[in-house]
Short mmCIF file of C-alpha atoms in Angstrom, two decimals:
data_model
loop_
_atom_site.label_atom_id
_atom_site.label_comp_id
_atom_site.label_asym_id
_atom_site.label_seq_id
_atom_site.Cartn_x
_atom_site.Cartn_y
_atom_site.Cartn_z
CA MET A 1 -11.52 -25.76 -30.29
CA THR A 2 -14.64 -26.73 -28.36
CA GLN A 3 -18.16 -25.71 -29.33
CA THR A 4 -18.32 -23.38 -26.32
CA GLU A 5 -15.12 -21.64 -27.33
CA SER A 6 -16.28 -21.10 -30.89
CA ARG A 7 -19.48 -19.44 -29.69
CA THR A 8 -17.84 -17.20 -27.07
CA PRO A 9 -16.65 -14.33 -29.31
CA VAL A 10 -20.09 -14.01 -30.92
CA VAL A 11 -21.87 -13.89 -27.57
CA ALA A 12 -19.45 -11.34 -26.15
CA GLU A 13 -19.62 -9.14 -29.22
CA ASP A 14 -23.36 -9.20 -29.84
CA ARG A 15 -24.94 -9.31 -26.39
CA SER A 16 -22.63 -7.22 -24.24
CA PRO A 17 -24.24 -4.45 -22.15
CA ARG A 18 -23.73 -1.65 -24.64
CA THR A 19 -27.23 -1.25 -26.05
CA ALA A 20 -27.74 1.99 -24.14
CA GLY A 21 -24.94 3.61 -26.15
CA TRP A 22 -21.31 4.28 -25.38
CA LEU A 23 -22.23 6.54 -22.43
CA ASN A 24 -23.56 4.05 -19.86
CA ARG A 25 -23.12 2.96 -16.23
CA THR A 26 -20.05 0.90 -17.00
CA THR A 27 -18.17 3.54 -18.97
CA VAL A 28 -19.11 6.22 -16.42
CA GLY A 29 -18.14 3.98 -13.49
CA ILE A 30 -14.76 3.14 -14.99
CA THR A 31 -14.15 6.81 -15.81
CA LEU A 32 -14.97 7.86 -12.23
CA ALA A 33 -12.68 5.13 -10.88
CA SER A 34 -9.86 6.42 -13.08
CA LEU A 35 -10.57 9.97 -11.90
CA PHE A 36 -10.51 9.16 -8.18
CA SER A 37 -7.60 6.75 -8.45
CA ASP A 38 -5.50 9.31 -10.25
CA VAL A 39 -6.32 11.96 -7.66
CA SER A 40 -5.08 9.41 -5.12
CA HIS A 41 -1.83 8.26 -6.61
CA GLU A 42 -0.98 11.62 -8.20
CA LEU A 43 -1.18 13.18 -4.74
CA GLY A 44 1.60 10.78 -3.85
CA THR A 45 3.47 11.06 -7.14
CA ALA A 46 3.55 14.87 -6.97
CA VAL A 47 5.36 14.85 -3.62
CA LEU A 48 7.32 11.60 -4.06
CA PRO A 49 10.52 13.36 -5.20
CA THR A 50 10.19 15.64 -2.17
CA VAL A 51 9.69 12.66 0.14
CA LEU A 52 12.79 10.96 -1.24
CA LEU A 53 14.89 14.12 -1.06
CA SER A 54 13.78 14.62 2.54
CA ILE A 55 15.14 11.19 3.50
CA GLY A 56 18.43 11.69 1.64
CA ALA A 57 17.68 9.95 -1.68
CA GLY A 58 18.27 11.56 -5.11
CA PRO A 59 17.76 10.98 -8.86
CA ALA A 60 19.25 7.48 -8.95
CA ALA A 61 17.00 6.30 -6.11
CA LEU A 62 13.94 7.86 -7.76
CA GLY A 63 14.77 6.27 -11.12
CA ILE A 64 15.30 2.86 -9.52
CA VAL A 65 12.13 3.08 -7.41
CA GLU A 66 10.04 4.03 -10.44
CA GLY A 67 11.79 1.58 -12.76
CA VAL A 68 11.55 -1.44 -10.46
CA ALA A 69 7.93 -0.64 -9.60
CA ASP A 70 7.03 -0.41 -13.29
CA GLY A 71 8.95 -3.60 -14.08
CA ILE A 72 7.25 -5.71 -11.42
CA SER A 73 3.96 -4.08 -12.31
CA SER A 74 4.43 -5.39 -15.85
CA ILE A 75 4.28 -8.95 -14.53
CA ALA A 76 1.05 -8.11 -12.73
CA LYS A 77 -0.31 -6.59 -15.96
CA LEU A 78 0.39 -9.77 -17.91
CA TRP A 79 -1.11 -11.90 -15.13
CA GLY A 80 -4.19 -9.67 -15.08
CA GLY A 81 -4.53 -10.04 -18.84
CA VAL A 82 -4.30 -13.83 -18.80
CA MET A 83 -6.76 -14.03 -15.89
CA THR A 84 -9.15 -11.74 -17.77
CA ASP A 85 -9.49 -14.45 -20.43
CA ARG A 86 -9.78 -17.24 -17.85
CA VAL A 87 -12.31 -15.99 -15.28
CA VAL A 88 -16.07 -15.70 -15.52
CA ARG A 89 -16.15 -12.22 -13.95
CA ARG A 90 -13.63 -9.42 -14.58
CA LYS A 91 -15.14 -6.86 -12.22
CA PRO A 92 -13.64 -8.34 -8.99
CA LEU A 93 -10.14 -8.32 -10.52
CA THR A 94 -10.61 -4.66 -11.35
CA SER A 95 -12.03 -3.51 -8.01
CA VAL A 96 -9.43 -5.32 -5.88
CA GLY A 97 -6.67 -3.82 -8.01
CA TYR A 98 -7.91 -0.31 -7.27
CA LEU A 99 -8.03 -1.08 -3.53
CA VAL A 100 -4.48 -2.45 -3.42
CA THR A 101 -3.20 0.60 -5.30
CA ALA A 102 -4.79 2.97 -2.78
CA LEU A 103 -3.39 1.13 0.24
CA GLY A 104 0.12 0.78 -1.18
CA MET A 105 0.34 4.43 -2.17
CA ALA A 106 -0.87 5.71 1.20
CA ALA A 107 1.67 3.54 3.02
CA ILE A 108 4.53 5.54 1.46
CA GLY A 109 3.68 8.30 3.91
CA LEU A 110 4.92 6.08 6.73
CA CYS A 111 8.29 5.27 5.13
CA THR A 112 11.64 6.47 6.51
CA SER A 113 14.02 4.95 3.94
CA ALA A 114 14.24 4.51 0.19
CA TRP A 115 13.86 0.72 0.32
CA GLN A 116 10.60 1.07 2.23
CA VAL A 117 9.32 3.50 -0.41
CA LEU A 118 10.29 0.93 -3.04
CA VAL A 119 8.30 -1.84 -1.34
CA CYS A 120 5.19 0.33 -1.01
CA ARG A 121 5.42 1.69 -4.54
CA VAL A 122 5.84 -1.83 -5.93
CA SER A 123 2.81 -3.03 -3.95
CA ALA A 124 0.71 -0.15 -5.26
CA TRP A 125 1.83 -0.77 -8.83
CA ILE A 126 1.08 -4.49 -8.60
CA GLY A 127 -2.51 -3.52 -7.84
CA ARG A 128 -2.47 -0.96 -10.63
CA GLY A 129 -1.05 -3.47 -13.08
CA SER A 130 -3.39 -6.34 -12.27
CA ARG A 131 -6.49 -4.19 -12.76
CA SER A 132 -5.45 -2.76 -16.13
CA ALA A 133 -6.49 -5.50 -18.57
CA PRO A 134 -9.80 -6.47 -16.90
CA ARG A 135 -10.78 -2.81 -16.68
CA ASP A 136 -9.97 -2.23 -20.35
CA PHE A 137 -11.81 -5.42 -21.28
CA LEU A 138 -14.92 -4.20 -19.45
CA MET A 139 -14.66 -0.86 -21.23
CA ALA A 140 -14.24 -2.42 -24.68
CA GLN A 141 -17.11 -4.82 -23.98
CA ALA A 142 -19.46 -2.00 -23.00
CA VAL A 143 -19.34 -0.10 -26.31
CA ARG A 144 -19.59 -0.73 -30.02
CA PRO A 145 -16.35 -0.96 -32.03
CA GLU A 146 -16.92 2.35 -33.82
CA ALA A 147 -17.14 4.17 -30.46
CA ARG A 148 -14.11 2.67 -28.71
CA GLY A 149 -12.04 5.80 -29.20
CA ARG A 150 -14.72 7.89 -27.50
CA ALA A 151 -15.02 5.48 -24.57
CA PHE A 152 -11.29 5.17 -24.00
CA GLY A 153 -10.95 8.92 -24.56
CA MET A 154 -13.51 9.61 -21.84
CA GLU A 155 -11.73 7.21 -19.46
CA ARG A 156 -8.40 8.83 -20.23
CA ALA A 157 -9.94 12.29 -19.70
CA GLY A 158 -11.15 11.22 -16.26
CA ASP A 159 -7.73 9.76 -15.51
CA ALA A 160 -5.96 12.93 -16.62
CA LEU A 161 -8.42 15.19 -14.80
CA GLY A 162 -7.59 13.30 -11.63
CA ALA A 163 -3.94 13.82 -12.45
CA VAL A 164 -4.64 17.57 -12.51
CA VAL A 165 -6.63 17.65 -9.29
CA GLY A 166 -4.09 15.49 -7.44
CA PRO A 167 -1.04 17.74 -7.93
CA LEU A 168 -3.08 20.92 -7.38
CA LEU A 169 -4.47 19.47 -4.17
CA ALA A 170 -0.92 18.54 -3.14
CA LEU A 171 0.19 22.09 -3.92
CA GLY A 172 -2.63 23.56 -1.83
CA LEU A 173 -1.90 21.25 1.10
CA LEU A 174 1.81 22.10 0.98
CA SER A 175 0.97 25.81 1.01
CA VAL A 176 -1.05 25.53 4.22
CA GLY A 177 1.65 23.58 6.03
CA PHE A 178 0.97 19.89 5.48
CA ARG A 179 4.08 17.72 5.32
CA PRO A 180 4.63 15.65 2.15
CA GLN A 181 4.27 12.43 4.18
CA GLU A 182 0.88 13.57 5.49
CA ILE A 183 -0.29 14.33 1.97
CA VAL A 184 0.62 10.82 0.84
CA ILE A 185 -1.32 9.26 3.72
CA GLY A 186 -4.34 11.41 2.85
CA SER A 187 -4.33 9.96 -0.67
CA LEU A 188 -6.13 6.92 0.75
CA LEU A 189 -9.54 8.65 0.69
CA PRO A 190 -9.86 9.22 -3.09
CA GLY A 191 -8.33 5.77 -3.62
CA LEU A 192 -11.20 4.22 -1.69
CA LEU A 193 -13.71 6.22 -3.77
CA ALA A 194 -12.21 4.65 -6.92
CA PHE A 195 -12.76 1.19 -5.48
CA LEU A 196 -16.38 2.04 -4.67
CA ALA A 197 -17.02 3.42 -8.18
CA ILE A 198 -16.15 0.04 -9.68
CA ALA A 199 -17.99 -1.92 -7.01
CA PHE A 200 -21.30 -0.03 -7.26
CA LEU A 201 -21.49 1.44 -10.77
CA VAL A 202 -19.91 -1.00 -13.22
CA VAL A 203 -22.34 -3.59 -14.62
CA GLU A 204 -20.99 -6.91 -15.83
CA GLN A 205 -23.00 -9.81 -17.14
CA ARG A 206 -21.70 -13.19 -16.01
CA ARG A 207 -20.39 -14.98 -19.10
CA PRO A 208 -17.98 -17.77 -19.97
CA ALA A 209 -14.25 -17.15 -19.83
CA THR A 210 -12.97 -16.53 -23.35
CA GLY A 211 -9.69 -18.43 -23.14
CA SER A 212 -10.12 -21.01 -20.37
CA ALA A 213 -9.02 -23.96 -22.51
CA LEU A 214 -5.83 -22.30 -23.75
CA GLY A 215 -2.43 -22.43 -22.08
CA ILE A 216 -0.48 -19.21 -21.58
CA ARG A 217 1.78 -19.90 -24.57
CA GLU A 218 -1.21 -20.63 -26.81
CA SER A 219 -3.00 -17.53 -25.57
CA LEU A 220 0.00 -15.36 -26.40
CA ALA A 221 0.39 -16.96 -29.82
CA GLY A 222 -3.31 -16.40 -30.44
CA THR A 223 -2.91 -12.61 -30.24
CA GLY A 224 -1.68 -12.67 -33.85
CA ALA A 225 1.46 -11.56 -35.70
CA PRO A 226 0.27 -7.97 -36.46
CA PHE A 227 -0.35 -7.37 -32.76
CA ARG A 228 3.03 -8.79 -31.78
CA ARG A 229 4.80 -6.55 -34.31
CA TYR A 230 2.88 -3.63 -32.85
CA LEU A 231 4.19 -4.59 -29.41
CA GLY A 232 7.75 -4.38 -30.73
CA GLY A 233 7.23 -0.70 -31.51
CA ILE A 234 5.53 -0.15 -28.15
CA LEU A 235 8.53 -1.70 -26.36
CA LEU A 236 11.07 0.40 -28.24
CA PHE A 237 9.19 3.59 -27.54
CA GLY A 238 8.57 2.58 -23.93
CA CYS A 239 12.31 2.13 -23.34
CA GLY A 240 12.55 5.90 -23.78
CA ASP A 241 9.26 6.86 -22.12
CA PHE A 242 10.49 7.41 -18.56
CA SER A 243 8.39 8.32 -15.52
CA ARG A 244 7.18 11.93 -15.32
CA THR A 245 8.36 12.05 -11.71
CA LEU A 246 11.87 12.50 -13.13
CA LEU A 247 10.62 15.62 -14.93
CA ILE A 248 9.18 16.89 -11.64
CA LEU A 249 12.58 16.33 -10.03
CA TYR A 250 14.31 18.07 -12.96
CA ALA A 251 12.04 21.11 -12.65
CA THR A 252 12.34 21.12 -8.84
CA GLN A 253 16.13 21.35 -9.05
CA HIS A 254 16.53 23.68 -12.01
CA VAL A 255 13.97 26.39 -11.43
CA SER A 256 15.54 27.17 -8.04
CA GLY A 257 19.17 26.34 -8.83
CA ALA A 258 19.35 24.21 -5.68
CA LEU A 259 19.03 20.50 -4.96
CA PHE A 260 15.76 21.11 -3.15
CA SER A 261 13.55 23.98 -2.08
CA ILE A 262 9.86 24.25 -1.21
CA GLU A 263 9.51 27.03 -3.81
CA GLY A 264 11.08 24.86 -6.50
CA ALA A 265 8.90 21.90 -5.54
CA ALA A 266 5.75 24.03 -5.69
CA LEU A 267 6.58 25.39 -9.15
CA ALA A 268 7.47 21.91 -10.40
CA ILE A 269 4.15 20.55 -9.16
CA SER A 270 2.40 23.44 -10.94
CA PHE A 271 4.10 22.44 -14.19
CA TYR A 272 3.03 18.85 -13.62
CA ALA A 273 -0.57 19.94 -13.03
CA LEU A 274 -0.43 21.91 -16.30
CA HIS A 275 0.91 18.79 -18.05
CA ASN A 276 -2.02 16.75 -16.76
CA ALA A 277 -4.57 19.46 -17.57
CA VAL A 278 -3.47 19.43 -21.20
CA SER A 279 -3.71 15.65 -21.24
CA ALA A 280 -7.23 15.76 -19.76
CA LEU A 281 -8.47 18.36 -22.24
CA ALA A 282 -6.95 16.59 -25.23
CA ALA A 283 -7.98 13.01 -24.40
CA PHE A 284 -11.58 12.92 -25.60
CA PRO A 285 -11.00 14.94 -28.81
CA LEU A 286 -8.09 12.64 -29.63
CA GLY A 287 -10.32 9.61 -29.07
CA VAL A 288 -12.87 11.03 -31.51
CA LEU A 289 -10.07 11.84 -33.96
CA GLY A 290 -8.76 8.28 -33.69
CA ASP A 291 -12.21 6.89 -34.53
CA ARG A 292 -12.16 9.01 -37.69
CA VAL A 293 -8.58 8.94 -39.01
CA GLY A 294 -7.28 5.74 -37.42
CA HIS A 295 -5.84 5.09 -34.00
CA ARG A 296 -2.39 4.28 -35.35
CA THR A 297 -2.08 7.76 -36.85
CA VAL A 298 -2.74 9.28 -33.42
CA ILE A 299 -0.19 6.94 -31.78
CA VAL A 300 2.61 7.78 -34.20
CA SER A 301 1.89 11.51 -33.93
CA GLY A 302 2.03 11.27 -30.15
CA TYR A 303 5.32 9.37 -30.27
CA ILE A 304 6.90 12.03 -32.48
CA ILE A 305 5.72 14.80 -30.14
CA ALA A 306 7.10 12.84 -27.18
CA ALA A 307 10.52 12.42 -28.80
CA ALA A 308 10.75 16.12 -29.63
CA THR A 309 9.71 17.01 -26.08
CA THR A 310 12.23 14.67 -24.47
CA ALA A 311 14.99 16.10 -26.65
CA GLY A 312 13.79 19.56 -25.65
CA PHE A 313 14.30 18.78 -21.97
CA GLY A 314 17.86 17.79 -22.83
CA LEU A 315 18.73 20.75 -25.06
CA ALA A 316 16.61 23.74 -24.02
CA SER A 317 17.59 26.10 -21.23
CA PRO A 318 15.48 25.18 -18.15
CA THR A 319 13.80 28.56 -17.79
CA PRO A 320 10.26 28.62 -16.37
CA ALA A 321 8.85 29.55 -19.79
CA ASN A 322 10.67 26.71 -21.58
CA LEU A 323 9.69 24.22 -18.91
CA ALA A 324 6.04 25.27 -19.19
CA ILE A 325 6.08 24.71 -22.96
CA LEU A 326 7.75 21.31 -22.59
CA PHE A 327 5.33 20.13 -19.92
CA VAL A 328 2.40 21.16 -22.17
CA ALA A 329 3.87 19.20 -25.10
CA SER A 330 4.48 16.20 -22.85
CA GLY A 331 0.83 16.26 -21.72
CA LEU A 332 -0.35 16.23 -25.34
CA ALA A 333 1.95 13.30 -26.16
CA ILE A 334 0.71 11.30 -23.18
CA ALA A 335 -2.90 11.82 -24.24
CA CYS A 336 -2.14 10.53 -27.75
CA GLU A 337 -0.40 7.46 -26.40
CA GLU A 338 -2.83 6.40 -23.72
CA VAL A 339 -6.02 7.00 -25.67
CA ALA A 340 -4.97 5.36 -28.93
CA GLU A 341 -2.66 2.53 -27.84
CA LYS A 342 -5.45 0.49 -26.24
CA ALA A 343 -8.06 1.26 -28.89
CA TYR A 344 -5.66 0.17 -31.67
CA ALA A 345 -4.71 -2.96 -29.73
CA VAL A 346 -8.40 -3.94 -29.52
CA ASP A 347 -8.66 -3.41 -33.29
CA LEU A 348 -5.80 -5.88 -33.87
CA LEU A 349 -6.71 -8.55 -31.31
CA PRO A 350 -9.00 -11.57 -31.84
CA HIS A 351 -11.78 -11.42 -29.24
CA HIS A 352 -10.88 -14.73 -27.57
CA THR A 353 -7.41 -13.42 -26.64
CA ARG A 354 -8.34 -9.79 -26.09
CA GLY A 355 -7.75 -9.87 -22.33
CA THR A 356 -4.35 -11.53 -22.75
CA GLY A 357 -3.42 -9.03 -25.45
CA LEU A 358 -4.40 -6.01 -23.36
CA GLY A 359 -2.45 -7.44 -20.43
CA LEU A 360 0.53 -8.02 -22.70
CA LEU A 361 0.28 -4.44 -23.99
CA ALA A 362 0.28 -3.11 -20.43
CA ALA A 363 3.14 -5.44 -19.47
CA VAL A 364 5.30 -4.34 -22.39
CA ASN A 365 4.64 -0.71 -21.47
CA GLY A 366 5.69 -1.55 -17.92
CA VAL A 367 8.94 -3.17 -19.04
CA GLY A 368 9.70 -0.13 -21.16
CA ASP A 369 8.99 2.18 -18.23
CA MET A 370 11.28 0.11 -16.00
CA ILE A 371 14.16 0.30 -18.46
CA SER A 372 13.69 3.97 -19.32
CA SER A 373 13.26 5.28 -15.78
CA ALA A 374 16.25 3.35 -14.48
CA MET A 375 18.36 4.34 -17.51
CA VAL A 376 17.58 8.06 -17.28
CA GLY A 377 17.95 8.12 -13.49
CA ILE A 378 21.32 6.32 -13.55
CA LEU A 379 22.67 8.42 -16.44
CA TRP A 380 21.56 11.55 -14.60
CA ALA A 381 23.38 10.44 -11.45
CA THR A 382 26.48 9.52 -13.50
CA PHE A 383 26.51 12.87 -15.31
CA PRO A 384 24.89 15.18 -12.71
CA SER A 385 25.89 18.34 -14.55
CA SER A 386 24.33 17.13 -17.83
CA PRO A 387 20.89 15.45 -17.59
CA ALA A 388 20.78 15.86 -21.38
CA VAL A 389 22.67 12.57 -21.79
CA GLY A 390 19.77 10.53 -20.44
CA PHE A 391 17.08 12.64 -22.12
CA LEU A 392 18.67 12.40 -25.58
CA ALA A 393 19.17 8.65 -25.26
CA ALA A 394 15.48 8.32 -24.38
CA ALA A 395 14.44 10.51 -27.34
CA GLY A 396 16.33 8.26 -29.74
CA LEU A 397 14.44 5.19 -28.50
CA GLN A 398 11.13 7.05 -28.83
CA VAL A 399 11.88 7.85 -32.48
CA ALA A 400 12.71 4.17 -33.13
CA GLY A 401 9.40 3.09 -31.61
CA ALA A 402 7.45 5.58 -33.73
CA THR A 403 9.14 4.21 -36.85
CA VAL A 404 8.21 0.60 -36.08
CA VAL A 405 4.56 1.39 -35.30
CA ALA A 406 4.26 3.55 -38.44
CA ALA A 407 5.54 0.65 -40.57
CA GLY A 408 3.07 -1.88 -39.13
CA ARG A 409 0.05 -3.45 -40.76
CA ARG A 410 -3.20 -1.50 -40.75
CA GLY A 411 -5.89 -2.57 -38.26
CA VAL A 412 -9.66 -2.20 -38.53
CA GLY A 413 -9.38 1.11 -36.71
CA ASP A 414 -7.20 2.63 -39.44
CA SER A 415 -8.62 4.59 -42.30
#
């Protein structure tokens, strides 16, 4: 190890721009970017099942589109993580990623076939994946270790608030006569605001790359055995943590008793907005709780809630009341996962491979999403009268992931 490398972690830990406290320009800028970006792509996500149904595609196509997009995105996430440790500035990686996501999502509104939707969704998710690790690195760098849960909780709250506004805005636009394709095209505006929030608000001091002398294999090995065991649990859980667009499709079809209806789509989007509202409200308190009781405890609790919820979608009668309860529980589980997973990963990772580790975490989540979405979508298409087959298979994998994470070694963020 060179002299420069040995000094890098100390410089990054002790002189990062966090002296103004955890609430600063960088944490606010990243939170606003997450808010606007989620308004943007959730506008598209809320009506994506409707867009696909309108061009003759069903559950299998939706599962494959979401699964392939998440899988390819996972490669972008890993690349973004490795580059985070290799470049002098992480802010450009982050801002460009937000811009690509906005453009790719809006382009779906121009598609007339499922394969075109796939190409656009993949492009958007490549941007989303590549920005993930550098953004999380900037967030972790901007706050003290004891406040990471609060910072990531605030970012997640902004993200989830955007995921509330997006579906509600889609619902309002549908009600006044806008076509789903027009709504997707309109998602470009908030996407551009996300890009501008990073470009003009986030402050980054130019500093040496933390892993420039390491090869990819060495960087991955340098994340440490406890972190890699943690990733095993993340992967198992992720293989059952399918895209929420499949739940929107499930609600769309079952509340109306028909393959598709505007009324069913509107109610399904309302459930999805409720799901995201719960996630937004729970995110910051869960971040504070993780700082106090340990981030791993919050993760495992969220995984158990998620497994019970997924099983509930398979076993409970799809009445509006039951669906509302299940979407609420799903929102709580998502908040637990997304707030605590990154904070606990930072606790486990050495600083000089933190970017690579965060990229690897995001990539593993993406691989799990690819497998789970494709699996549930294909099983649903194979057994169209019994979606429970796919949901129960996913719940079993979620329980397995919770077990592995619960059995892992404690990190500095655990009590």
